[in-house]
Short mmCIF file of C-alpha atoms in Angstrom, two decimals:
data_model
loop_
_atom_site.label_atom_id
_atom_site.label_comp_id
_atom_site.label_asym_id
_atom_site.label_seq_id
_atom_site.Cartn_x
_atom_site.Cartn_y
_atom_site.Cartn_z
CA UNK A 1 7.22 -2.08 -7.09
CA UNK A 2 8.47 -5.62 -7.62
CA UNK A 3 5.19 -7.14 -6.41
CA UNK A 4 3.27 -4.90 -8.81
CA UNK A 5 5.37 -5.78 -11.87
CA UNK A 6 5.46 -9.52 -11.14
CA UNK A 7 1.69 -9.53 -10.52
CA UNK A 8 1.05 -7.96 -13.91
CA UNK A 9 3.40 -10.42 -15.65
CA UNK A 10 1.77 -13.44 -14.00
CA UNK A 11 -1.71 -12.22 -14.86
CA UNK A 12 -0.74 -11.44 -18.47
CA UNK A 13 0.50 -15.01 -18.85
CA UNK A 14 -2.75 -16.32 -17.37
CA UNK A 15 -5.03 -14.05 -19.41
CA UNK A 16 -3.33 -14.84 -22.73
CA UNK A 17 -2.63 -18.48 -21.81
CA UNK A 18 1.06 -17.97 -22.55
CA UNK A 19 4.40 -18.61 -20.95
CA UNK A 20 5.88 -16.13 -18.52
CA UNK A 21 8.58 -15.31 -21.05
CA UNK A 22 5.93 -14.45 -23.63
CA UNK A 23 4.11 -12.32 -21.05
CA UNK A 24 7.30 -10.39 -20.29
CA UNK A 25 7.86 -9.78 -23.99
CA UNK A 26 4.24 -8.67 -24.38
CA UNK A 27 4.59 -6.19 -21.51
CA UNK A 28 7.85 -4.86 -22.97
CA UNK A 29 6.09 -4.35 -26.30
CA UNK A 30 3.39 -2.36 -24.53
CA UNK A 31 5.75 -0.06 -22.63
CA UNK A 32 7.60 2.70 -24.54
CA UNK A 33 11.27 1.70 -24.76
CA UNK A 34 12.74 -1.73 -24.24
CA UNK A 35 13.43 -3.21 -20.82
CA UNK A 36 14.60 -6.71 -19.98
CA UNK A 37 13.30 -8.59 -16.95
CA UNK A 38 14.55 -11.95 -15.67
CA UNK A 39 11.67 -14.36 -15.97
CA UNK A 40 13.00 -17.76 -14.93
CA UNK A 41 12.05 -17.69 -11.28
CA UNK A 42 8.42 -16.79 -12.04
CA UNK A 43 8.07 -20.07 -13.92
CA UNK A 44 8.07 -21.84 -10.55
CA UNK A 45 4.41 -20.73 -10.16
CA UNK A 46 5.13 -18.74 -7.03
CA UNK A 47 3.07 -15.65 -6.25
CA UNK A 48 4.55 -12.19 -6.57
CA UNK A 49 5.41 -11.87 -2.87
CA UNK A 50 7.52 -15.05 -2.95
CA UNK A 51 9.25 -14.10 -6.20
CA UNK A 52 10.23 -10.66 -4.94
CA UNK A 53 11.51 -11.96 -1.61
CA UNK A 54 13.51 -14.65 -3.40
CA UNK A 55 15.16 -12.00 -5.58
CA UNK A 56 15.96 -10.00 -2.41
CA UNK A 57 14.07 -7.01 -3.78
CA UNK A 58 11.74 -7.36 -0.80
CA UNK A 59 12.97 -8.24 2.66
CA UNK A 60 11.79 -8.73 6.21
CA UNK A 61 13.64 -6.59 8.71
CA UNK A 62 14.41 -8.14 12.11
CA UNK A 63 11.51 -7.74 14.48
CA UNK A 64 9.18 -6.58 11.70
CA UNK A 65 6.24 -8.50 10.18
CA UNK A 66 6.48 -10.23 6.81
CA UNK A 67 4.70 -7.92 4.35
CA UNK A 68 2.66 -9.62 1.65
CA UNK A 69 -0.09 -8.56 -0.74
CA UNK A 70 -1.37 -12.03 -1.57
CA UNK A 71 -2.35 -14.86 0.75
CA UNK A 72 0.74 -16.48 2.32
CA UNK A 73 2.29 -19.08 -0.01
CA UNK A 74 2.05 -22.81 0.47
CA UNK A 75 4.81 -24.51 2.43
CA UNK A 76 6.35 -26.29 -0.57
CA UNK A 77 6.92 -22.93 -2.30
CA UNK A 78 8.86 -21.69 0.70
CA UNK A 79 10.87 -24.91 0.68
CA UNK A 80 11.70 -24.34 -2.97
CA UNK A 81 13.28 -21.03 -2.03
CA UNK A 82 15.70 -22.88 0.25
CA UNK A 83 16.62 -25.47 -2.37
CA UNK A 84 20.16 -25.11 -3.77
CA UNK A 85 18.80 -24.78 -7.30
CA UNK A 86 17.20 -21.50 -6.32
CA UNK A 87 20.59 -19.93 -5.71
CA UNK A 88 21.35 -19.88 -9.43
CA UNK A 89 19.38 -16.66 -9.32
CA UNK A 90 21.54 -14.94 -6.75
CA UNK A 91 24.01 -13.66 -9.38
CA UNK A 92 21.03 -12.00 -11.03
CA UNK A 93 20.30 -10.08 -7.86
CA UNK A 94 22.80 -7.36 -8.77
CA UNK A 95 21.16 -6.95 -12.15
CA UNK A 96 17.78 -6.53 -10.51
CA UNK A 97 19.09 -4.15 -7.91
CA UNK A 98 20.83 -2.12 -10.59
CA UNK A 99 17.62 -1.94 -12.56
CA UNK A 100 15.65 -0.96 -9.49
CA UNK A 101 17.89 2.05 -9.15
CA UNK A 102 16.04 3.61 -12.04
CA UNK A 103 18.10 6.75 -12.30
CA UNK A 104 21.22 4.69 -12.98
CA UNK A 105 19.54 3.35 -16.13
CA UNK A 106 21.21 5.42 -18.92
CA UNK A 107 18.10 6.27 -20.98
CA UNK A 108 16.39 7.61 -17.84
CA UNK A 109 19.32 9.38 -16.20
CA UNK A 110 18.65 12.75 -17.87
CA UNK A 111 14.93 12.60 -17.12
CA UNK A 112 15.66 11.71 -13.50
CA UNK A 113 17.84 14.77 -13.09
CA UNK A 114 15.06 16.95 -14.46
CA UNK A 115 12.50 15.37 -12.15
CA UNK A 116 14.81 15.85 -9.14
CA UNK A 117 15.07 19.54 -10.03
CA UNK A 118 11.34 20.13 -10.27
CA UNK A 119 10.65 18.10 -7.11
CA UNK A 120 13.20 20.14 -5.23
CA UNK A 121 12.13 23.55 -6.51
CA UNK A 122 8.46 23.15 -7.60
CA UNK A 123 9.33 25.27 -10.64
CA UNK A 124 9.33 24.60 -14.39
CA UNK A 125 12.46 22.86 -15.61
CA UNK A 126 12.20 24.55 -19.01
CA UNK A 127 12.04 28.26 -18.13
CA UNK A 128 14.56 30.22 -20.13
CA UNK A 129 13.72 33.69 -18.79
CA UNK A 130 13.27 32.67 -15.14
CA UNK A 131 9.77 34.11 -14.69
CA UNK A 132 8.43 30.78 -13.31
CA UNK A 133 6.35 30.09 -16.42
CA UNK A 134 7.13 27.79 -19.34
CA UNK A 135 6.24 26.84 -22.91
CA UNK A 136 6.87 23.15 -22.07
CA UNK A 137 3.91 21.13 -20.71
CA UNK A 138 5.38 18.73 -18.14
CA UNK A 139 8.19 18.91 -15.57
CA UNK A 140 6.19 21.61 -13.76
CA UNK A 141 5.53 23.43 -17.04
CA UNK A 142 2.22 24.74 -18.35
CA UNK A 143 0.24 21.75 -17.11
CA UNK A 144 0.89 23.37 -13.71
CA UNK A 145 1.02 27.10 -14.54
CA UNK A 146 -0.38 29.24 -17.32
CA UNK A 147 1.56 28.86 -20.54
CA UNK A 148 4.21 31.51 -21.15
CA UNK A 149 3.89 33.31 -24.48
CA UNK A 150 7.46 34.64 -24.59
CA UNK A 151 10.01 32.55 -22.72
CA UNK A 152 12.80 34.95 -23.58
CA UNK A 153 11.31 37.96 -21.80
CA UNK A 154 11.03 37.95 -18.03
CA UNK A 155 8.43 40.78 -18.10
CA UNK A 156 5.99 38.70 -20.17
CA UNK A 157 3.99 36.06 -18.25
CA UNK A 158 0.39 35.13 -17.36
CA UNK A 159 -1.32 37.15 -14.64
CA UNK A 160 0.47 40.49 -14.90
CA UNK A 161 -1.29 43.77 -15.50
CA UNK A 162 -0.96 44.74 -19.16
CA UNK A 163 2.01 46.86 -20.19
CA UNK A 164 0.61 50.04 -21.80
CA UNK A 165 -2.66 48.12 -22.33
CA UNK A 166 -0.77 45.67 -24.55
CA UNK A 167 -1.09 47.93 -27.54
CA UNK A 168 1.99 46.44 -29.21
CA UNK A 169 2.40 42.99 -27.66
CA UNK A 170 0.73 40.51 -25.30
CA UNK A 171 2.53 41.09 -22.00
CA UNK A 172 0.15 38.95 -19.89
CA UNK A 173 -0.35 36.06 -22.34
CA UNK A 174 -4.15 36.25 -22.25
CA UNK A 175 -4.33 36.53 -26.06
CA UNK A 176 -5.72 40.07 -26.02
CA UNK A 177 -3.44 42.70 -27.54
CA UNK A 178 -3.23 45.23 -30.35
CA UNK A 179 -5.32 48.28 -31.20
CA UNK A 180 -8.83 48.46 -32.63
CA UNK A 181 -8.37 50.22 -36.00
CA UNK A 182 -11.87 51.70 -35.77
CA UNK A 183 -11.17 53.94 -32.77
CA UNK A 184 -7.49 53.48 -31.89
CA UNK A 185 -8.26 52.03 -28.44
CA UNK A 186 -6.19 49.01 -27.38
CA UNK A 187 -8.28 45.85 -27.16
CA UNK A 188 -7.04 45.11 -23.64
CA UNK A 189 -8.19 48.53 -22.43
CA UNK A 190 -11.53 48.23 -24.24
CA UNK A 191 -12.39 44.73 -23.02
CA UNK A 192 -10.49 44.26 -19.74
CA UNK A 193 -10.32 47.66 -18.04
CA UNK A 194 -12.40 47.46 -14.87
CA UNK A 195 -13.23 43.81 -15.54
CA UNK A 196 -11.89 42.70 -12.15
CA UNK A 197 -9.45 40.25 -13.71
CA UNK A 198 -7.88 37.76 -11.31
CA UNK A 199 -5.99 34.49 -11.38
CA UNK A 200 -6.31 31.31 -9.37
CA UNK A 201 -3.52 29.77 -7.26
CA UNK A 202 -3.76 26.40 -5.54
CA UNK A 203 -1.66 25.48 -2.53
CA UNK A 204 -2.42 21.80 -2.29
CA UNK A 205 -1.33 18.23 -1.71
CA UNK A 206 -1.53 15.19 -3.97
CA UNK A 207 -5.31 15.54 -4.23
CA UNK A 208 -4.90 19.10 -5.52
CA UNK A 209 -2.17 17.98 -7.91
CA UNK A 210 -4.67 15.29 -9.00
CA UNK A 211 -2.63 12.14 -8.42
CA UNK A 212 -3.76 9.30 -10.71
CA UNK A 213 -2.33 5.96 -11.79
CA UNK A 214 -4.23 4.66 -14.84
CA UNK A 215 -5.96 1.38 -13.86
CA UNK A 216 -5.28 -0.03 -17.33
CA UNK A 217 -1.58 -0.13 -16.39
CA UNK A 218 -2.32 -3.09 -14.12
CA UNK A 219 -5.63 -4.53 -15.32
CA UNK A 220 -4.57 -7.17 -17.83
CA UNK A 221 -8.07 -7.58 -19.26
CA UNK A 222 -7.83 -3.98 -20.55
CA UNK A 223 -4.10 -3.82 -21.24
CA UNK A 224 -2.70 -2.97 -24.67
CA UNK A 225 0.01 -0.81 -26.22
CA UNK A 226 -2.39 2.15 -26.00
CA UNK A 227 -2.56 1.69 -22.23
CA UNK A 228 1.00 2.96 -21.78
CA UNK A 229 1.06 5.69 -24.44
CA UNK A 230 0.83 8.36 -21.72
CA UNK A 231 3.46 6.80 -19.45
CA UNK A 232 6.36 9.21 -20.25
CA UNK A 233 4.12 12.24 -19.76
CA UNK A 234 2.67 10.82 -16.55
CA UNK A 235 6.10 10.26 -14.99
CA UNK A 236 7.26 13.72 -16.09
CA UNK A 237 4.29 15.12 -14.20
CA UNK A 238 5.03 13.00 -11.09
CA UNK A 239 1.94 10.84 -11.76
CA UNK A 240 -0.14 13.99 -11.29
CA UNK A 241 -2.65 15.40 -13.80
CA UNK A 242 -3.09 19.07 -12.80
CA UNK A 243 -4.35 19.89 -16.31
CA UNK A 244 -7.57 18.02 -15.40
CA UNK A 245 -7.77 19.02 -11.74
CA UNK A 246 -10.58 20.58 -9.73
CA UNK A 247 -8.98 23.99 -9.25
CA UNK A 248 -6.64 24.55 -12.23
CA UNK A 249 -7.80 22.03 -14.87
CA UNK A 250 -8.01 23.41 -18.41
CA UNK A 251 -7.80 20.44 -20.83
CA UNK A 252 -10.46 17.86 -21.64
CA UNK A 253 -9.91 14.81 -19.44
CA UNK A 254 -8.31 11.74 -21.00
CA UNK A 255 -8.47 9.75 -17.75
CA UNK A 256 -12.23 9.28 -17.49
CA UNK A 257 -14.97 11.61 -16.37
CA UNK A 258 -14.83 15.20 -17.52
CA UNK A 259 -12.95 18.39 -16.65
CA UNK A 260 -14.58 21.17 -14.69
CA UNK A 261 -12.45 23.57 -12.67
CA UNK A 262 -12.48 26.86 -10.83
CA UNK A 263 -10.07 28.23 -13.44
CA UNK A 264 -12.30 27.24 -16.37
CA UNK A 265 -15.33 28.84 -14.74
CA UNK A 266 -13.41 32.03 -13.96
CA UNK A 267 -12.18 32.15 -17.54
CA UNK A 268 -15.70 31.59 -18.89
CA UNK A 269 -16.93 34.40 -16.64
CA UNK A 270 -14.18 36.73 -17.79
CA UNK A 271 -12.02 35.83 -20.80
CA UNK A 272 -9.41 38.35 -19.61
CA UNK A 273 -8.44 35.68 -17.03
CA UNK A 274 -7.08 33.44 -19.79
CA UNK A 275 -4.01 31.41 -18.66
CA UNK A 276 -3.84 32.98 -15.20
CA UNK A 277 -3.41 29.83 -13.11
CA UNK A 278 -0.84 28.24 -10.81
CA UNK A 279 -1.00 24.80 -9.23
CA UNK A 280 1.60 24.75 -6.46
CA UNK A 281 0.85 21.29 -5.13
CA UNK A 282 3.00 18.32 -4.32
CA UNK A 283 2.44 14.69 -3.47
CA UNK A 284 2.74 14.03 0.24
CA UNK A 285 3.40 17.56 1.44
CA UNK A 286 2.13 19.32 4.55
CA UNK A 287 1.76 22.83 3.29
CA UNK A 288 2.13 24.98 6.36
CA UNK A 289 5.33 23.96 8.11
CA UNK A 290 7.20 26.46 10.23
CA UNK A 291 9.33 27.56 7.27
CA UNK A 292 6.45 27.96 4.80
CA UNK A 293 7.40 31.55 3.94
CA UNK A 294 10.71 30.70 2.21
CA UNK A 295 8.96 27.90 0.31
CA UNK A 296 6.26 30.27 -0.97
CA UNK A 297 8.80 32.94 -1.84
CA UNK A 298 10.50 30.47 -4.16
CA UNK A 299 7.43 28.86 -5.73
CA UNK A 300 4.70 31.48 -5.87
CA UNK A 301 4.75 33.70 -8.96
CA UNK A 302 2.91 36.89 -8.00
CA UNK A 303 4.23 40.45 -8.00
CA UNK A 304 2.35 42.68 -5.60
CA UNK A 305 2.90 45.80 -7.71
CA UNK A 306 2.74 44.49 -11.28
CA UNK A 307 0.23 41.62 -11.24
CA UNK A 308 -3.54 41.15 -11.01
CA UNK A 309 -5.12 39.99 -7.75
CA UNK A 310 -5.47 36.24 -7.20
CA UNK A 311 -7.82 33.76 -5.61
CA UNK A 312 -5.58 31.53 -3.48
CA UNK A 313 -7.11 28.19 -2.51
CA UNK A 314 -5.50 26.35 0.38
CA UNK A 315 -6.61 22.72 0.18
CA UNK A 316 -4.44 20.17 1.95
CA UNK A 317 -7.42 17.97 2.62
CA UNK A 318 -5.72 15.14 4.48
CA UNK A 319 -1.98 15.43 4.88
CA UNK A 320 -2.09 17.00 8.32
CA UNK A 321 -3.60 13.76 9.65
CA UNK A 322 -2.27 11.29 7.08
CA UNK A 323 1.08 9.55 7.38
CA UNK A 324 2.47 6.05 7.13
CA UNK A 325 3.83 5.90 10.68
CA UNK A 326 2.98 3.05 13.04
CA UNK A 327 2.10 5.56 15.78
CA UNK A 328 0.15 7.67 13.30
CA UNK A 329 -1.71 9.76 15.91
CA UNK A 330 1.57 11.05 17.36
CA UNK A 331 2.63 12.32 13.92
CA UNK A 332 -0.54 14.27 13.14
CA UNK A 333 -0.57 18.06 13.19
CA UNK A 334 -2.00 19.46 16.42
CA UNK A 335 -4.55 22.31 16.47
CA UNK A 336 -1.94 24.58 18.07
CA UNK A 337 0.58 23.82 15.31
CA UNK A 338 -2.09 24.33 12.67
CA UNK A 339 -3.01 27.75 14.00
CA UNK A 340 0.56 28.97 14.24
CA UNK A 341 1.69 27.71 10.87
CA UNK A 342 -1.34 28.81 8.87
CA UNK A 343 -1.34 32.31 10.32
CA UNK A 344 2.38 32.65 9.60
CA UNK A 345 1.85 31.62 5.99
CA UNK A 346 -1.10 33.98 5.57
CA UNK A 347 1.02 36.83 6.87
CA UNK A 348 3.55 36.05 4.19
CA UNK A 349 0.84 35.98 1.52
CA UNK A 350 -0.42 39.34 2.76
CA UNK A 351 2.99 40.85 2.09
CA UNK A 352 3.15 39.46 -1.46
CA UNK A 353 -0.34 39.19 -2.96
CA UNK A 354 -1.73 42.19 -4.86
CA UNK A 355 -4.44 44.15 -3.10
CA UNK A 356 -7.94 42.83 -3.77
CA UNK A 357 -6.95 39.17 -3.61
CA UNK A 358 -8.93 36.43 -1.84
CA UNK A 359 -7.94 33.35 0.16
CA UNK A 360 -10.18 30.30 0.57
CA UNK A 361 -9.30 27.80 3.30
CA UNK A 362 -10.68 24.33 2.60
CA UNK A 363 -11.38 22.01 5.52
CA UNK A 364 -10.07 18.48 5.79
CA UNK A 365 -11.98 15.54 4.38
CA UNK A 366 -13.66 12.86 6.48
CA UNK A 367 -11.62 9.94 5.18
CA UNK A 368 -13.79 7.24 6.75
CA UNK A 369 -15.54 7.38 3.39
CA UNK A 370 -12.61 5.41 1.92
CA UNK A 371 -12.77 2.29 4.07
CA UNK A 372 -16.58 2.31 4.19
CA UNK A 373 -16.88 2.22 0.41
CA UNK A 374 -13.82 0.25 -0.74
CA UNK A 375 -12.51 -2.22 1.83
CA UNK A 376 -14.38 -5.28 0.54
CA UNK A 377 -14.14 -4.46 -3.17
CA UNK A 378 -11.51 -5.96 -5.46
CA UNK A 379 -8.52 -3.84 -6.42
CA UNK A 380 -7.55 -3.77 -10.15
CA UNK A 381 -4.75 -6.25 -9.34
CA UNK A 382 -7.31 -8.61 -7.84
CA UNK A 383 -10.06 -8.42 -10.45
CA UNK A 384 -8.81 -11.29 -12.62
CA UNK A 385 -8.57 -13.90 -9.85
CA UNK A 386 -10.66 -12.20 -7.17
CA UNK A 387 -7.70 -12.40 -4.78
CA UNK A 388 -6.76 -8.82 -3.78
CA UNK A 389 -9.23 -6.54 -2.00
CA UNK A 390 -8.58 -2.96 -0.96
CA UNK A 391 -8.38 -4.17 2.62
CA UNK A 392 -5.46 -6.40 1.62
CA UNK A 393 -3.81 -3.53 -0.28
CA UNK A 394 -4.14 -1.18 2.69
CA UNK A 395 -2.64 -3.79 5.04
CA UNK A 396 0.25 -4.42 2.62
CA UNK A 397 1.10 -0.72 2.36
CA UNK A 398 0.75 -0.25 6.10
CA UNK A 399 3.09 -3.20 6.74
CA UNK A 400 5.66 -1.59 4.44
CA UNK A 401 5.14 1.70 6.32
CA UNK A 402 4.30 3.49 3.07
CA UNK A 403 0.55 3.81 3.60
CA UNK A 404 -0.72 7.19 2.39
CA UNK A 405 -2.90 7.32 5.50
CA UNK A 406 -2.51 4.77 8.28
CA UNK A 407 -5.28 6.42 10.29
CA UNK A 408 -8.03 5.94 7.71
CA UNK A 409 -6.87 2.98 5.62
CA UNK A 410 -7.17 0.51 8.44
CA UNK A 411 -9.64 -2.10 9.74
CA UNK A 412 -9.30 -0.44 13.17
CA UNK A 413 -12.57 1.50 13.46
CA UNK A 414 -11.44 3.28 16.61
CA UNK A 415 -8.36 4.60 14.82
CA UNK A 416 -10.44 5.70 11.83
CA UNK A 417 -12.75 7.62 14.16
CA UNK A 418 -9.85 9.24 16.02
CA UNK A 419 -8.30 10.35 12.73
CA UNK A 420 -11.58 11.94 11.63
CA UNK A 421 -11.87 13.60 15.03
CA UNK A 422 -8.45 15.23 14.59
CA UNK A 423 -9.34 16.24 11.02
CA UNK A 424 -12.47 17.98 12.33
CA UNK A 425 -10.43 19.78 15.02
CA UNK A 426 -8.03 21.10 12.37
CA UNK A 427 -10.90 22.14 10.11
CA UNK A 428 -12.36 24.10 13.02
CA UNK A 429 -9.01 25.88 13.39
CA UNK A 430 -9.20 26.95 9.74
CA UNK A 431 -12.81 28.04 10.20
CA UNK A 432 -11.86 30.19 13.20
CA UNK A 433 -8.95 31.76 11.31
CA UNK A 434 -11.31 32.74 8.50
CA UNK A 435 -13.74 34.21 11.03
CA UNK A 436 -11.33 36.17 13.18
CA UNK A 437 -8.18 37.06 11.22
CA UNK A 438 -8.00 40.19 9.03
CA UNK A 439 -5.43 41.01 6.37
CA UNK A 440 -4.67 44.13 4.38
CA UNK A 441 -4.47 42.70 0.85
CA UNK A 442 -7.03 39.89 0.85
CA UNK A 443 -10.20 38.75 2.52
CA UNK A 444 -10.43 35.20 3.76
CA UNK A 445 -13.14 32.55 3.63
CA UNK A 446 -13.65 28.99 4.80
CA UNK A 447 -15.52 26.08 3.25
CA UNK A 448 -15.90 22.44 4.25
CA UNK A 449 -14.54 19.89 1.81
CA UNK A 450 -17.73 19.00 -0.12
CA UNK A 451 -17.46 15.19 0.00
CA UNK A 452 -20.97 14.57 1.32
CA UNK A 453 -22.57 16.88 -1.24
CA UNK A 454 -20.46 15.34 -4.00
CA UNK A 455 -21.58 11.83 -3.08
CA UNK A 456 -25.23 12.93 -2.97
CA UNK A 457 -24.94 14.59 -6.37
CA UNK A 458 -23.30 11.50 -7.86
CA UNK A 459 -26.03 9.22 -6.48
CA UNK A 460 -28.66 11.42 -8.15
CA UNK A 461 -26.81 10.85 -11.42
CA UNK A 462 -26.98 7.08 -10.90
CA UNK A 463 -23.40 6.61 -9.71
CA UNK A 464 -21.90 4.61 -6.84
CA UNK A 465 -19.84 6.18 -4.02
CA UNK A 466 -16.75 4.02 -4.73
CA UNK A 467 -16.49 5.61 -8.18
CA UNK A 468 -15.51 8.88 -6.49
CA UNK A 469 -12.20 7.32 -5.36
CA UNK A 470 -9.14 6.62 -7.48
CA UNK A 471 -9.22 2.87 -8.26
CA UNK A 472 -5.48 2.13 -8.12
CA UNK A 473 -4.41 3.88 -4.91
CA UNK A 474 -7.83 3.67 -3.25
CA UNK A 475 -7.22 7.04 -1.61
CA UNK A 476 -7.44 10.12 -3.83
CA UNK A 477 -10.56 11.77 -5.31
CA UNK A 478 -11.29 10.53 -8.83
CA UNK A 479 -11.79 12.67 -11.92
CA UNK A 480 -15.56 12.45 -11.41
CA UNK A 481 -15.24 13.64 -7.81
CA UNK A 482 -13.04 16.57 -8.89
CA UNK A 483 -15.49 17.74 -11.55
CA UNK A 484 -18.53 17.45 -9.29
CA UNK A 485 -16.71 19.21 -6.47
CA UNK A 486 -16.04 22.19 -8.71
CA UNK A 487 -19.73 22.77 -9.31
CA UNK A 488 -20.53 22.59 -5.60
CA UNK A 489 -17.71 25.01 -4.71
CA UNK A 490 -18.76 27.42 -7.45
CA UNK A 491 -22.39 27.53 -6.32
CA UNK A 492 -21.34 28.21 -2.73
CA UNK A 493 -19.06 31.05 -3.83
CA UNK A 494 -21.70 32.46 -6.17
CA UNK A 495 -24.28 32.69 -3.38
CA UNK A 496 -22.10 33.50 -0.37
CA UNK A 497 -18.96 35.25 -1.70
CA UNK A 498 -19.84 36.74 -5.13
CA UNK A 499 -17.03 39.28 -4.74
CA UNK A 500 -14.50 36.44 -4.97
CA UNK A 501 -15.56 35.42 -8.47
CA UNK A 502 -15.78 38.91 -9.94
CA UNK A 503 -18.37 40.12 -12.39
CA UNK A 504 -19.18 38.64 -15.76
CA UNK A 505 -17.39 40.37 -18.62
CA UNK A 506 -19.90 41.72 -21.16
CA UNK A 507 -17.23 41.65 -23.88
CA UNK A 508 -16.55 37.90 -23.80
CA UNK A 509 -18.02 37.36 -27.29
CA UNK A 510 -15.77 40.03 -28.78
CA UNK A 511 -12.74 38.57 -26.99
CA UNK A 512 -13.59 35.12 -28.35
CA UNK A 513 -13.69 36.62 -31.83
CA UNK A 514 -10.18 38.03 -31.32
CA UNK A 515 -8.92 34.60 -30.28
CA UNK A 516 -10.37 33.10 -33.46
CA UNK A 517 -8.90 35.84 -35.64
CA UNK A 518 -5.49 35.05 -34.16
CA UNK A 519 -5.97 31.34 -34.89
CA UNK A 520 -6.29 30.45 -31.23
CA UNK A 521 -9.09 29.55 -28.84
#
């Protein structure tokens, strides 16, 4: 974190030909709220690694390598750190360390408590009736789950079967309620009865949550006050953007590319599916541990007796082989563990999903695509001075033991191949489960993660493969990749599993007219 902030400050000073103090003030003007940063030590023209080690925000543990993002500093800079004059900054260390403990910063303390709650429970913070749906967008609110239309009534929420055909009120929040004065038939009964309505639920990792750090936050050539306008919202959503994601996206993308999602296509196919979505994903999680059942029981909002069926997509595309451990292979999920844990979780789902549901198991990605297409390109932090490649970034994160995937983000080709080999083994486990296991309340399907098809489609559109990867972290699928992947998944389902998608509702035009009459859309 320190290296990132100091890098941006140094580059701002260079780009605007200003002092470091002026660059700090400029950055503070950009960021919502006012924060003070000590700037004196940066004036010594040291790189960010040296500055952060001198402030004791970064350290080298005994027996561990010295982690650095930039090329090692010149000898005279290291000597300056040992000079007595440098120690005037040691009293400032406590200030820095206090600031680095963000949740102790009074203006952020309340927000931190909220974020801790949602991280712990994967549920909306603002949920007054306790039905797991919210009228608030972030903090696991309606960016993650369909928007509640009555947060004071626990029997009103997206995805439920209509109460008395919603003649008097909208019990399932799909916008269809009331009675047609011409014949006295409730609109919900007229338009949605027998329409095979169903919701979509994602059990995913950070890719499913759509992790994204805006590159303009650290690319000084593009940086302005507008760059950080979305910062509070982004942090309240854990740096995830599920509202634009491949499975549950529903808003027009503001982070590049365009939004196309399984939910949007299901809603277009049948407007009765309006708002019936849940994105139960989390950064860095392995979704089928031994105790998955209690986790699902707390996070999944589906009543087997009262709610519509659901399409549940399981898509942890890399976390079973990705970790930041030095002995990364030893910490990967084994095929035996995968089989046991997935079957146990599916058994739980079978006891809780309404009859007529569907489960889609998505295979793991071949992450060799990342190194092959990014390693020699410049990271946003390195674009100004051409001094930081993705290879350097990956090595820095691996040295710190915080790499999102030590097995793939490495110059070691043998390790990359072994990681992909394990990913293929685990995908084959999922494929065999879909082929052989049977459940009472849902059928089950398997599909490979469509990375190859996505890259081919993007090339046909004139794009480059590296544009399918998030530029800041160099790891997650980009907005373009998410949108293209949706189309590929939809076509496969349409041709091979049409029963999953349900039939097209012939009354969609009339439903759209109701939405407009009610002032909605």
